[in-house]
Short mmCIF file of C-alpha atoms in Angstrom, two decimals:
data_model
loop_
_atom_site.label_atom_id
_atom_site.label_comp_id
_atom_site.label_asym_id
_atom_site.label_seq_id
_atom_site.Cartn_x
_atom_site.Cartn_y
_atom_site.Cartn_z
CA LEU D 1 114.61 91.61 99.18
CA TYR D 2 113.24 91.02 96.68
CA PHE D 3 110.63 88.32 97.12
CA GLN D 4 108.36 88.12 99.45
CA ASN D 5 108.82 83.85 100.36
CA LYS D 6 111.26 81.49 98.96
CA GLU D 7 107.62 80.64 96.61
CA GLN D 8 108.22 83.75 94.98
CA LEU D 9 112.07 82.79 94.15
CA LEU D 10 110.98 79.68 92.46
CA VAL D 11 108.89 81.21 91.05
CA ARG D 12 110.68 83.36 88.63
CA ALA D 13 113.77 81.28 89.04
CA VAL D 14 111.37 79.42 86.72
CA GLN D 15 110.03 81.85 85.29
CA GLN D 16 113.20 82.82 83.53
CA ALA D 17 114.43 78.87 83.08
CA PHE D 18 112.11 78.47 80.94
CA GLU D 19 111.97 81.24 79.51
CA GLU D 20 116.18 80.76 78.23
CA LEU D 21 114.53 76.75 77.50
CA MET D 22 112.59 78.75 74.86
CA ALA D 23 113.71 81.36 73.30
CA ARG D 24 117.14 78.09 72.94
CA LEU D 25 114.48 75.38 71.07
CA GLN D 26 113.46 78.07 68.52
CA GLY D 27 116.59 79.16 67.73
CA ALA D 28 117.36 74.90 67.42
CA VAL D 29 114.06 74.56 65.24
CA SER D 30 114.11 77.68 62.65
CA GLY D 31 118.09 77.13 62.02
CA ALA D 32 116.69 72.84 61.28
CA SER D 33 115.47 72.71 57.45
CA SER D 34 113.51 69.28 56.98
CA ALA D 35 110.94 68.70 60.65
CA PRO D 36 113.19 65.57 61.37
CA ASP D 37 115.75 67.88 61.38
CA ARG D 38 113.19 70.56 63.89
CA LEU D 39 112.81 67.72 66.01
CA ARG D 40 116.18 66.09 66.60
CA ALA D 41 117.14 69.84 67.50
CA LEU D 42 113.98 70.31 69.88
CA VAL D 43 115.83 67.61 71.15
CA GLN D 44 119.14 68.04 71.34
CA SER D 45 118.89 71.68 72.92
CA SER D 46 116.73 70.43 75.41
CA LEU D 47 118.49 67.83 76.83
CA SER D 48 121.11 70.32 76.35
CA HIS D 49 119.72 72.71 78.20
CA ALA D 50 118.42 70.39 81.25
CA GLY D 51 122.31 69.07 81.69
CA GLU D 52 123.85 72.57 81.75
CA ASN D 53 121.32 73.17 84.77
CA ARG D 54 121.64 70.82 86.77
CA GLY D 55 121.50 71.33 89.93
CA PHE D 56 117.81 73.34 88.73
CA PHE D 57 116.27 70.30 87.52
CA ARG D 58 117.19 68.05 90.56
CA ALA D 59 115.65 70.97 93.10
CA LEU D 60 112.29 71.32 90.41
CA MET D 61 111.96 67.14 90.79
CA GLU D 62 111.64 67.31 94.28
CA PRO D 63 108.18 66.13 95.41
CA ARG D 64 106.99 69.78 96.73
CA GLY D 65 102.87 69.45 96.60
CA LEU D 66 102.15 69.82 92.57
CA GLY D 67 100.49 67.90 92.21
CA PRO D 68 97.28 69.10 90.11
CA GLU D 69 95.41 69.27 93.02
CA SER D 70 98.01 72.49 94.64
CA VAL D 71 96.70 75.41 93.86
CA SER D 72 99.91 77.03 94.60
CA GLU D 73 101.22 80.02 92.18
CA LEU D 74 104.61 77.28 91.68
CA ALA D 75 102.03 75.08 90.19
CA ARG D 76 100.06 77.33 88.32
CA ARG D 77 103.12 78.40 86.69
CA PHE D 78 104.54 75.24 85.80
CA ALA D 79 101.44 73.25 84.63
CA ALA D 80 101.60 76.60 82.50
CA GLN D 81 104.57 76.67 81.17
CA ASN D 82 104.12 72.75 80.31
CA GLU D 83 101.03 73.20 78.13
CA GLN D 84 103.02 76.01 76.29
CA TYR D 85 106.58 73.53 75.51
CA VAL D 86 103.51 70.16 74.84
CA ALA D 87 102.19 72.99 72.17
CA PHE D 88 105.26 74.29 70.43
CA VAL D 89 106.12 70.24 69.98
CA ALA D 90 103.13 69.53 68.84
CA ASN D 91 103.37 72.99 66.10
CA VAL D 92 106.99 71.24 65.38
CA VAL D 93 104.60 67.45 64.75
CA ASP D 94 102.04 68.89 63.17
CA GLU D 95 103.86 71.10 60.79
CA GLY D 96 106.54 68.56 59.69
CA ALA D 97 102.90 66.37 59.03
CA ARG D 98 101.52 68.99 56.70
CA GLN D 99 104.96 68.60 54.72
CA GLY D 100 104.41 65.19 54.17
CA GLU D 101 107.62 64.40 56.15
CA PHE D 102 105.47 63.14 59.60
CA ARG D 103 103.28 60.95 59.70
CA ASP D 104 99.59 62.31 60.45
CA LEU D 105 99.05 61.48 63.80
CA PRO D 106 97.42 63.95 66.63
CA PRO D 107 100.50 66.38 67.61
CA ARG D 108 98.89 67.23 70.81
CA LEU D 109 99.98 63.53 71.64
CA VAL D 110 103.13 62.58 70.14
CA ALA D 111 104.24 66.17 71.72
CA VAL D 112 102.76 65.12 75.47
CA ALA D 113 104.84 61.64 74.39
CA LEU D 114 108.24 63.98 73.26
CA SER D 115 108.28 66.67 76.98
CA GLY D 116 107.60 62.71 78.73
CA ALA D 117 110.40 61.26 77.37
CA LEU D 118 113.04 63.62 77.80
CA ARG D 119 110.78 64.79 81.85
CA GLY D 120 112.35 60.81 81.92
CA ALA D 121 115.52 61.02 80.59
CA ILE D 122 116.32 64.55 82.08
CA ALA D 123 115.41 62.08 85.94
CA GLU D 124 117.18 59.33 84.61
CA ARG D 125 120.29 61.25 84.39
CA ILE D 126 119.45 63.79 87.78
CA ALA D 127 119.11 60.56 89.54
CA SER D 128 122.22 58.51 88.31
CA GLY D 129 123.70 61.50 89.54
CA ALA D 130 125.54 60.71 85.37
CA SER D 131 126.00 62.73 83.58
CA GLY D 132 125.50 61.48 80.42
CA ASP D 133 125.86 61.69 76.58
CA LEU D 134 124.12 64.01 75.50
CA ASP D 135 124.39 62.91 71.82
CA LEU D 136 123.59 59.16 72.03
CA ASP D 137 120.42 60.25 74.50
CA THR D 138 119.25 62.27 71.82
CA ASN D 139 119.34 60.10 69.41
CA THR D 140 118.22 57.04 71.43
CA ILE D 141 114.78 59.53 72.22
CA PHE D 142 114.95 61.02 68.41
CA ASP D 143 114.50 57.13 67.16
CA LEU D 144 112.23 55.97 69.10
CA LEU D 145 110.24 58.98 68.22
CA LEU D 146 110.55 58.53 64.16
CA HIS D 147 111.12 54.09 64.35
CA GLY D 148 109.39 53.25 67.86
CA VAL D 149 110.50 50.09 69.35
CA ILE D 150 110.23 46.94 66.71
CA GLY D 151 113.49 46.93 64.96
CA LYS D 152 114.38 45.23 61.78
CA ARG D 153 115.48 41.64 62.25
#
């Protein structure tokens, strides 16, 4: 009754879930005292939000022609929300670099890399049907981002 078609309903659901995620991220980041703590809070909040909304994320990851060539409202909304998420993460990274807590790397590229790692972890949880260990996933992604894969021998 309120939407003309299923896509409009999904667009609204996506918008609502994204608004909830961003509010959650802003709260988590603002409550952290250091740049590494803000980044860890961002990772954990992103994974937690996805875990609490598994069915929704499973539906979103279904192929629907949402590639860059798509001109649907849903594809445009995804692109805009992804850009907003990446900009938020890049700001956290940039602020940490300005404060001397992070290396001086391109903030947007770091944000895109982190976003991809989170997307992969969420997709793995959904594909495997396992809920995963939030703390283990958070610590792994956080450690990988801060220290890479080359460790001390």
